[in-house]
mmCIF file of C-alpha atoms in Angstrom:
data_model
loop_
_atom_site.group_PDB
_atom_site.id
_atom_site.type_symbol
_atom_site.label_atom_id
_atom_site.label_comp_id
_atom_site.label_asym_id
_atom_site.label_seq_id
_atom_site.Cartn_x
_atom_site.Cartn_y
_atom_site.Cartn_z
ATOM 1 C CA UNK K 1 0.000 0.000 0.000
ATOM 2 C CA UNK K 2 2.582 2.509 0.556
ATOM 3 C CA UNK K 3 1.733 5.782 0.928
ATOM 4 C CA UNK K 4 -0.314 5.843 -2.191
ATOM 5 C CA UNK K 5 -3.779 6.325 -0.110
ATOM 6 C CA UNK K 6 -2.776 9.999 0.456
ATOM 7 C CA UNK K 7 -2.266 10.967 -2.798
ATOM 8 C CA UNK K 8 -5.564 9.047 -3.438
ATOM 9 C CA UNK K 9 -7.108 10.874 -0.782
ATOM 10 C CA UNK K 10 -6.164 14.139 -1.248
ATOM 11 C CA UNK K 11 -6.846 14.362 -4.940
ATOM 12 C CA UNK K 12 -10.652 13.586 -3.404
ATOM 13 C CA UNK K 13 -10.589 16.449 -0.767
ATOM 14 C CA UNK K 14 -9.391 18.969 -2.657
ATOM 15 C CA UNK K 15 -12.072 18.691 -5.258
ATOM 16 C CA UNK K 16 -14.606 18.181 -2.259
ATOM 17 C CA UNK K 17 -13.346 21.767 -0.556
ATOM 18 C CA UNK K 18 -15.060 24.262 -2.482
ATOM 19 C CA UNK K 19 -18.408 22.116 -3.019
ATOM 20 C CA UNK K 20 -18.258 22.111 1.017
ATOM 21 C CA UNK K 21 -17.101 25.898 1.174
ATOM 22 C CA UNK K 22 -20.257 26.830 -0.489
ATOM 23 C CA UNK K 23 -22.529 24.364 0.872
ATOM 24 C CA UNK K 24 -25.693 25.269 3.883
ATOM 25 C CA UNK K 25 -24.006 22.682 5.445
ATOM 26 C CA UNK K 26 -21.064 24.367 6.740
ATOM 27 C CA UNK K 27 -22.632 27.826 7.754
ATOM 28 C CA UNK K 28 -19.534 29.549 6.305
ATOM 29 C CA UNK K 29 -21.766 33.035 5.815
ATOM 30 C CA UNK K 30 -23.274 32.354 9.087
ATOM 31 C CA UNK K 31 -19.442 32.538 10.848
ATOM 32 C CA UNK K 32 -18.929 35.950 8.668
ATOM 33 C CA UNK K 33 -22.389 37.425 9.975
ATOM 34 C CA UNK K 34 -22.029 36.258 13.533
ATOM 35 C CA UNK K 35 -18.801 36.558 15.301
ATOM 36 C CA UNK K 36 -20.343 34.784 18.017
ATOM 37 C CA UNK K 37 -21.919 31.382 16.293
ATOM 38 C CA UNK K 38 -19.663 28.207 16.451
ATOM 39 C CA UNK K 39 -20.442 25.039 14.564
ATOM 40 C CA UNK K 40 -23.085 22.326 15.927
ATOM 41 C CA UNK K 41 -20.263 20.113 16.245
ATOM 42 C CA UNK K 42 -18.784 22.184 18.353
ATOM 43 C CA UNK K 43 -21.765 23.412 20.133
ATOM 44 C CA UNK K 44 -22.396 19.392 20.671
ATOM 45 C CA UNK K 45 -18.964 18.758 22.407
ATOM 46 C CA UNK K 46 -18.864 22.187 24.866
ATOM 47 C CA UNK K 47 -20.127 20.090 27.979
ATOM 48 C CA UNK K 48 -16.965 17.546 27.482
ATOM 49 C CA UNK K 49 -15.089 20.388 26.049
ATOM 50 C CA UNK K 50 -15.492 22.621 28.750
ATOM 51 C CA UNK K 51 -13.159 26.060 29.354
ATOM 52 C CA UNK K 52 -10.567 26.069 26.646
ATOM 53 C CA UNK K 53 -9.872 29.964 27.332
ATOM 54 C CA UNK K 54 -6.135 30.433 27.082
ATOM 55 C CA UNK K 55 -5.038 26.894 25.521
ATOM 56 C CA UNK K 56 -2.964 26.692 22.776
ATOM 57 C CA UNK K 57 -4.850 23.925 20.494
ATOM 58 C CA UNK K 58 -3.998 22.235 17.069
ATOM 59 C CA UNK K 59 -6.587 20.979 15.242
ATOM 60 C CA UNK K 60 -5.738 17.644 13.541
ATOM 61 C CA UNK K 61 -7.426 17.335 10.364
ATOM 62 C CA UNK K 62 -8.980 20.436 10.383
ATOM 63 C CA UNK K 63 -10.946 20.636 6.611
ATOM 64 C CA UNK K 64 -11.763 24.080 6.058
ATOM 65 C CA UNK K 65 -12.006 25.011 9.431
ATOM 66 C CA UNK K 66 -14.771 25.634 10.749
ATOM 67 C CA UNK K 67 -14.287 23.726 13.674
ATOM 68 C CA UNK K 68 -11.292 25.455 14.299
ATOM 69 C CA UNK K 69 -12.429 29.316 13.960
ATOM 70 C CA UNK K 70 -15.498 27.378 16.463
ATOM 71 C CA UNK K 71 -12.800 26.455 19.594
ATOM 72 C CA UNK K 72 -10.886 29.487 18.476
ATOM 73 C CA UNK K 73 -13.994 31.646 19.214
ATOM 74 C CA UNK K 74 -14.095 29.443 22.899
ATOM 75 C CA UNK K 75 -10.901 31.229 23.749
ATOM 76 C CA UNK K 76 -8.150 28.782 22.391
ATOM 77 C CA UNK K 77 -5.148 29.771 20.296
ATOM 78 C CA UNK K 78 -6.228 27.596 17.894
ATOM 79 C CA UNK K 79 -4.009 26.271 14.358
ATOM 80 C CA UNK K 80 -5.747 23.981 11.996
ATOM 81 C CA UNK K 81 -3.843 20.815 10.652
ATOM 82 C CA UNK K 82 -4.692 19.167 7.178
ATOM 83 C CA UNK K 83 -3.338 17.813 4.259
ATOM 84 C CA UNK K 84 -5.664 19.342 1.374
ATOM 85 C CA UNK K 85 -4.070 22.598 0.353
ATOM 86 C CA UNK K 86 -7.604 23.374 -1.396
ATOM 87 C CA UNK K 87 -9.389 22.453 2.258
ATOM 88 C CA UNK K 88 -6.783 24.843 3.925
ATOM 89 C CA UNK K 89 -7.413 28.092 0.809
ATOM 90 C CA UNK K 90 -10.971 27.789 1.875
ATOM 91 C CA UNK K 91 -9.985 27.991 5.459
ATOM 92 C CA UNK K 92 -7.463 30.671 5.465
ATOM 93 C CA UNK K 93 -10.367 32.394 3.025
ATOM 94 C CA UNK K 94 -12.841 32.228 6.248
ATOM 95 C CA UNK K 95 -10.663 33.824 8.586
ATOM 96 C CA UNK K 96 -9.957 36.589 6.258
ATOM 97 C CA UNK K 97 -13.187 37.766 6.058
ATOM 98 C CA UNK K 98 -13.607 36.839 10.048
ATOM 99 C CA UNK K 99 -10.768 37.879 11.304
ATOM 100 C CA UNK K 100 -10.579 34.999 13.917
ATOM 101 C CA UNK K 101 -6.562 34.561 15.130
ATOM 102 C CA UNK K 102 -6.395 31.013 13.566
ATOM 103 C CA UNK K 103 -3.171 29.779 11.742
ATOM 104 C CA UNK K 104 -3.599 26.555 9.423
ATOM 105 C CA UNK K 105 -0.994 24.318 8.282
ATOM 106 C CA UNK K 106 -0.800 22.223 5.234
ATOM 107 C CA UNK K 107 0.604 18.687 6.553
ATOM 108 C CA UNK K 108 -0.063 15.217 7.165
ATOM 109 C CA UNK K 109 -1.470 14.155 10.088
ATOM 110 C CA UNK K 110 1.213 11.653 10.721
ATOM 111 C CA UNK K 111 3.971 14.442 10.378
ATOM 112 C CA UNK K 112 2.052 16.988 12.771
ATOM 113 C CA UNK K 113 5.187 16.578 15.345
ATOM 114 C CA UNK K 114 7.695 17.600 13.253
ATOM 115 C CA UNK K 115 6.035 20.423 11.791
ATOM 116 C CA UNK K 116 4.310 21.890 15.255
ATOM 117 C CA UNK K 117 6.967 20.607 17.581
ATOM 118 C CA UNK K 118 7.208 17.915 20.387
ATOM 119 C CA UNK K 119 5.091 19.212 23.301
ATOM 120 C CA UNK K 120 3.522 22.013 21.993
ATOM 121 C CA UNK K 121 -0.278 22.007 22.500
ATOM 122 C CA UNK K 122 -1.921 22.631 25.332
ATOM 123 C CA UNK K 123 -5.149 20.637 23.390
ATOM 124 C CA UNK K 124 -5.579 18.682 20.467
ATOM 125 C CA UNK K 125 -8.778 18.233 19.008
ATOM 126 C CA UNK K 126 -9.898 16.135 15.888
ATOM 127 C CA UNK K 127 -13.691 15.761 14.827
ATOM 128 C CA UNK K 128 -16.420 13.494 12.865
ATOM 129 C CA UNK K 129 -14.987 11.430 10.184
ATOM 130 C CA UNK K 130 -11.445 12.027 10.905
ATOM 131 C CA UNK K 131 -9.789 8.814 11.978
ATOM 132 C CA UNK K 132 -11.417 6.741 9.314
ATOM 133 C CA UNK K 133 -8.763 7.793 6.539
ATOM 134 C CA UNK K 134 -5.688 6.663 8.939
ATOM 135 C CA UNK K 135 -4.214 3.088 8.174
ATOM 136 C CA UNK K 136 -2.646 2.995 12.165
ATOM 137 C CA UNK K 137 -4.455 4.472 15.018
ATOM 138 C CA UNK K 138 -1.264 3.524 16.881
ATOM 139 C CA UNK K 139 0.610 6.166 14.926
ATOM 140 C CA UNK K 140 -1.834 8.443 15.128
ATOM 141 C CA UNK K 141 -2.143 8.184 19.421
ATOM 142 C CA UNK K 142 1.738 8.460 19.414
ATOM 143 C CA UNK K 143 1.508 11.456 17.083
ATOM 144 C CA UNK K 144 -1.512 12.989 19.419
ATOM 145 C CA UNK K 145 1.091 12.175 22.944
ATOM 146 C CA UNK K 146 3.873 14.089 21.101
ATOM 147 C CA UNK K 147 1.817 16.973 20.294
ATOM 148 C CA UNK K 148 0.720 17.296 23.639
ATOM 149 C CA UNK K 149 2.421 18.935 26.976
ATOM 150 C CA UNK K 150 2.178 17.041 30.180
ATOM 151 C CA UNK K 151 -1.110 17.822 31.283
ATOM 152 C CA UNK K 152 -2.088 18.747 27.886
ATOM 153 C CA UNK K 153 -5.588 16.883 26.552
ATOM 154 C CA UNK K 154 -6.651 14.845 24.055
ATOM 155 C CA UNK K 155 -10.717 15.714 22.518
ATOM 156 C CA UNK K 156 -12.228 13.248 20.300
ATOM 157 C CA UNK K 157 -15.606 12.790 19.169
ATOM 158 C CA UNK K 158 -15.943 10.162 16.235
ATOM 159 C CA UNK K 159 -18.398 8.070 14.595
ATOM 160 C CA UNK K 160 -18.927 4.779 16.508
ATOM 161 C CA UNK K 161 -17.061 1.914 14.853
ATOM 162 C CA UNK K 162 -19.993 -0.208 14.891
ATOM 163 C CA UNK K 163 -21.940 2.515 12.763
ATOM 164 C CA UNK K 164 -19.099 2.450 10.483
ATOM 165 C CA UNK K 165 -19.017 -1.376 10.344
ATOM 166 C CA UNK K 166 -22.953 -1.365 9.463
ATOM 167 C CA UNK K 167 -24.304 -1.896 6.050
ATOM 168 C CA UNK K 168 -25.436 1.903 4.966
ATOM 169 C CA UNK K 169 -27.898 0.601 2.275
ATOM 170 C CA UNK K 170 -30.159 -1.162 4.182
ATOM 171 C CA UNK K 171 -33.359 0.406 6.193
ATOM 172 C CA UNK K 172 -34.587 -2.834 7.414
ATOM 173 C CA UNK K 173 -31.720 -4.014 9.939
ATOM 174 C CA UNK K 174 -28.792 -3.129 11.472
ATOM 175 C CA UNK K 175 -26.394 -5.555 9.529
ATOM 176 C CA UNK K 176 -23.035 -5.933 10.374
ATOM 177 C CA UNK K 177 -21.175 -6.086 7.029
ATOM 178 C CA UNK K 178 -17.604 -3.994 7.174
ATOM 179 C CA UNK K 179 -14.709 -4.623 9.656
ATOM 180 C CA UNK K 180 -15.033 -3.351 13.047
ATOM 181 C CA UNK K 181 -11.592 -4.003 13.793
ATOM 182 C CA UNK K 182 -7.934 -2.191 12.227
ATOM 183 C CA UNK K 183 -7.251 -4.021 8.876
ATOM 184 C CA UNK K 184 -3.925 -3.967 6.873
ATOM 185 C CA UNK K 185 -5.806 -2.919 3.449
ATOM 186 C CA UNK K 186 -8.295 -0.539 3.202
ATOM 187 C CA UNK K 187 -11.578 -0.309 2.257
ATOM 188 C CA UNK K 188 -11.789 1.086 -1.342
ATOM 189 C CA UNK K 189 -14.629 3.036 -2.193
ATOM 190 C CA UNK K 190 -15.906 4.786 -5.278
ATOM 191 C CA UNK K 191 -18.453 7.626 -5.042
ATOM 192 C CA UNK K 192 -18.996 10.422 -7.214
ATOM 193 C CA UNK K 193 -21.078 12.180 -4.010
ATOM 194 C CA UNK K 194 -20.172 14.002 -0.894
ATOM 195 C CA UNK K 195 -21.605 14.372 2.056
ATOM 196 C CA UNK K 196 -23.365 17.387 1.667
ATOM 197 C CA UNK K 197 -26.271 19.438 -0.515
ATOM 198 C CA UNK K 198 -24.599 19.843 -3.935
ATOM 199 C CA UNK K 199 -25.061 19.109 -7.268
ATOM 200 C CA UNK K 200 -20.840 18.560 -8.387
ATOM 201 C CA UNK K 201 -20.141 14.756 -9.056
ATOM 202 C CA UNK K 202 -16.363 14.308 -7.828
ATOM 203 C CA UNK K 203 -13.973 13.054 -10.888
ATOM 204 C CA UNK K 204 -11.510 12.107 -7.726
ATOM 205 C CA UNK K 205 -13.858 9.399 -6.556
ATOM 206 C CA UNK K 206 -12.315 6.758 -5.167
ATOM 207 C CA UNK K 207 -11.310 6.799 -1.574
ATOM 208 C CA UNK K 208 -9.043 4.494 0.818
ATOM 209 C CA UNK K 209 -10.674 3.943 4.284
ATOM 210 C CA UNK K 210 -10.029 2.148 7.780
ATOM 211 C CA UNK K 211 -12.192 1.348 10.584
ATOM 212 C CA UNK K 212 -10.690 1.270 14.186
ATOM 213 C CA UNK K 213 -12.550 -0.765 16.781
ATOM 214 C CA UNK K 214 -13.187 1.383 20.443
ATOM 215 C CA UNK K 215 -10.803 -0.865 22.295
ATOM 216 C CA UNK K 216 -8.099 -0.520 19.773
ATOM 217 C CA UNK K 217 -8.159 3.283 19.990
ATOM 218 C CA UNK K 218 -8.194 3.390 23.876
ATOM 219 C CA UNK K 219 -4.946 0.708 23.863
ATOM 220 C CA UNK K 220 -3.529 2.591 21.740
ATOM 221 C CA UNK K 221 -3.634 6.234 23.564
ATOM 222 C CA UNK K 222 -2.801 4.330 27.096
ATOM 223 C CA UNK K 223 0.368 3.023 25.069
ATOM 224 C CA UNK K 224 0.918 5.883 24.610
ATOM 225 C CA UNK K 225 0.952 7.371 27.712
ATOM 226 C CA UNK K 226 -2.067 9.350 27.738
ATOM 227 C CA UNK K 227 -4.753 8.809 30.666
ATOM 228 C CA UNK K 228 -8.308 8.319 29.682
ATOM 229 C CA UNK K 229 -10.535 11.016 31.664
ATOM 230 C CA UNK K 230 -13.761 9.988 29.715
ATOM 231 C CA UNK K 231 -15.687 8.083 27.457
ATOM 232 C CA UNK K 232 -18.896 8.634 26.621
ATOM 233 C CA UNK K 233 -20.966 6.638 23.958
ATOM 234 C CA UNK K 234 -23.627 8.929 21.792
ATOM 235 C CA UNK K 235 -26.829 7.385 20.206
ATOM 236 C CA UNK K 236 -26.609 10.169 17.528
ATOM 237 C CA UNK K 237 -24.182 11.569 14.880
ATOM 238 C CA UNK K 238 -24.356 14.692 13.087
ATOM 239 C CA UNK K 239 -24.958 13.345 9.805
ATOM 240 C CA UNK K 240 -27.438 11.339 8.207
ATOM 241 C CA UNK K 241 -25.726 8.536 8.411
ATOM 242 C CA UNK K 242 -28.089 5.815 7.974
ATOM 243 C CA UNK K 243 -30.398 6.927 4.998
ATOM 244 C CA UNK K 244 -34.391 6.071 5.721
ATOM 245 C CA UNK K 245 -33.428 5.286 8.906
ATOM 246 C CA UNK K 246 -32.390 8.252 10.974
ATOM 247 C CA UNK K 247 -34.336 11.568 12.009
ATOM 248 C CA UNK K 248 -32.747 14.854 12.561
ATOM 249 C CA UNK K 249 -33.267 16.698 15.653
ATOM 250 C CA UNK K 250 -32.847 20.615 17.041
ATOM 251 C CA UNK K 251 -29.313 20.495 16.708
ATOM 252 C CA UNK K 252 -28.634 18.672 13.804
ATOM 253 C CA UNK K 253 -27.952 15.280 15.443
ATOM 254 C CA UNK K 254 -29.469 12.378 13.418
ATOM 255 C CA UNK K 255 -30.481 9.186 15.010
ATOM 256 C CA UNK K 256 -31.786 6.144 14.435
ATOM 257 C CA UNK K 257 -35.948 6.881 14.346
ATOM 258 C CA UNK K 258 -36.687 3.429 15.743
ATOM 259 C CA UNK K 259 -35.446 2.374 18.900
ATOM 260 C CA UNK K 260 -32.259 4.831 18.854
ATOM 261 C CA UNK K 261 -30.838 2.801 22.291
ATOM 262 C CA UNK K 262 -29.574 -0.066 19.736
ATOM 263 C CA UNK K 263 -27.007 1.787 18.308
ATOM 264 C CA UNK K 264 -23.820 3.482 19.485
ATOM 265 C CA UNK K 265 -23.546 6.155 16.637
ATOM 266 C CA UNK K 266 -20.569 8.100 17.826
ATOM 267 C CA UNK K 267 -18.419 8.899 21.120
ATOM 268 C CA UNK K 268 -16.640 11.217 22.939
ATOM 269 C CA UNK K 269 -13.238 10.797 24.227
ATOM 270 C CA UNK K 270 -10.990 12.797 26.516
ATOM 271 C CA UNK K 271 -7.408 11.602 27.956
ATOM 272 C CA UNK K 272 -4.836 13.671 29.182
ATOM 273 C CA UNK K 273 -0.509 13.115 28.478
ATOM 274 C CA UNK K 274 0.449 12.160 32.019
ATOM 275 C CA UNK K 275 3.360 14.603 33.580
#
């Protein structure tokens, strides 16, 4: 496999930036008009979050940054981390019409040490759909400890792997029908859609994916000497994950419509480098 998937990848978030930039989906004229809104994401995960005032935060895998200018507007000195220069010129193109202190940096997530510096955040944050396009969550825990400052903290919400693991097509059942658990090869997938309301089919289609099962992820960070402070399982995700199944409520959180308590949808995690 190589390092192939990123080149694979990229090539399908660039062209996926400005579709996203534009879309309703991503409130990007509702940041401009209101220096006060933050993204529902973000407005999901301020009870975990809690007071970020004064913390000097990456954000790992950062899109085009909405997130980002969100924890920034929380108080944090926040930089944004990704590897699609296109996701990053629509990001650096929000904060110039906002005018929120954010920096953003085009890298891989696997190189974020080397380009922030060992022990430089005071947080690191990474979002919904974001561990998915990493072949080794062990890397990626080891890259999140080396970011961090004793003391610092790790916040993670994700998708659930058992959503991801689920068969998306079907209505009728939850089926089981992709790994839960870390694989050597990918999942290859070919989809000329995104994930939000648009009407551009992507040429760069094809995609290389990974699951991670919970306990894998957990091992991983305590391996790497970070200290799990919480874990908290979420019947809901904020997209519409499974189609005919889910409903949307208030705040943008789909879940299933029927007996939500089967499902584990997503989950927060915290864990903090110990000294």
């Amino acid at each position: 496999m190589g390092e192939k998937y990123r080149e694979i990848n990229k090539a399908n978030w660039d062209e996926r930036a400005p579709a996203h930039a534009v879309s309703s989906d991503y409130a990007v004229e509702r940041f401009v008009s209101d220096p006060e809104f933050v993204s529902a994401v973000v407005e999901f995960d301020r009870p975990m979050l809690g007071d970020i005032s004064g913390l000097t935060g990456v954000h790992l895998q950062c899109h085009i940054g909405t997130d980002t200018v969100s924890l920034a507007r929380l108080g944090a000195r926040m930089t944004g981390l990704d590897f699609s220069g296109a996701s990053l010129a629509e990001a650096r193109k929000l904060v110039a019409r906002t005018a929120d202190p954010v920096d953003f940096v085009e890298a891989d997530v696997y190189d974020a040490v080397a380009i922030l510096g060992p022990a430089s955040q005071d947080l690191v944050f990474t979002g919904i759909g974001a561990l998915c396009w990493l072949p080794s969550i062990e890397r990626w825990a080891e890259t999140v400890a080396g970011l961090l400052r004793p003391g610092g903290r790790l916040f993670l919400r994700e998708a659930h792997p058992v959503l991801w693991a689920l068969d998306d097509a079907r209505s009728d059942v939850l089926a089981l029908r992709y790994p839960y658990f870390e694989q050597v090869e990918p999942l290859v997938w070919t989809d000329e859609e995104t994930y939000v309301e648009t009407e551009i089919r992507l040429q760069a289609s094809t995609t290389h994916e990974w699951n991670h099962g919970l306990g894998e992820i957990v091992t991983a960070l305590l391996r790497a000497g970070m200290e799990i402070t919480a874990l908290t399982e979420h019947d809901s995700v904020p997209w519409n994950a499974l189609p005919d199944a889910m409903v949307c409520d208030e705040r943008g959180e789909w879940r299933l419509a029927e007996n939500p308590e089967r499902l584990p949808a997503s989950y927060t995690l915290c864990a903090v480098r110990g000294r």
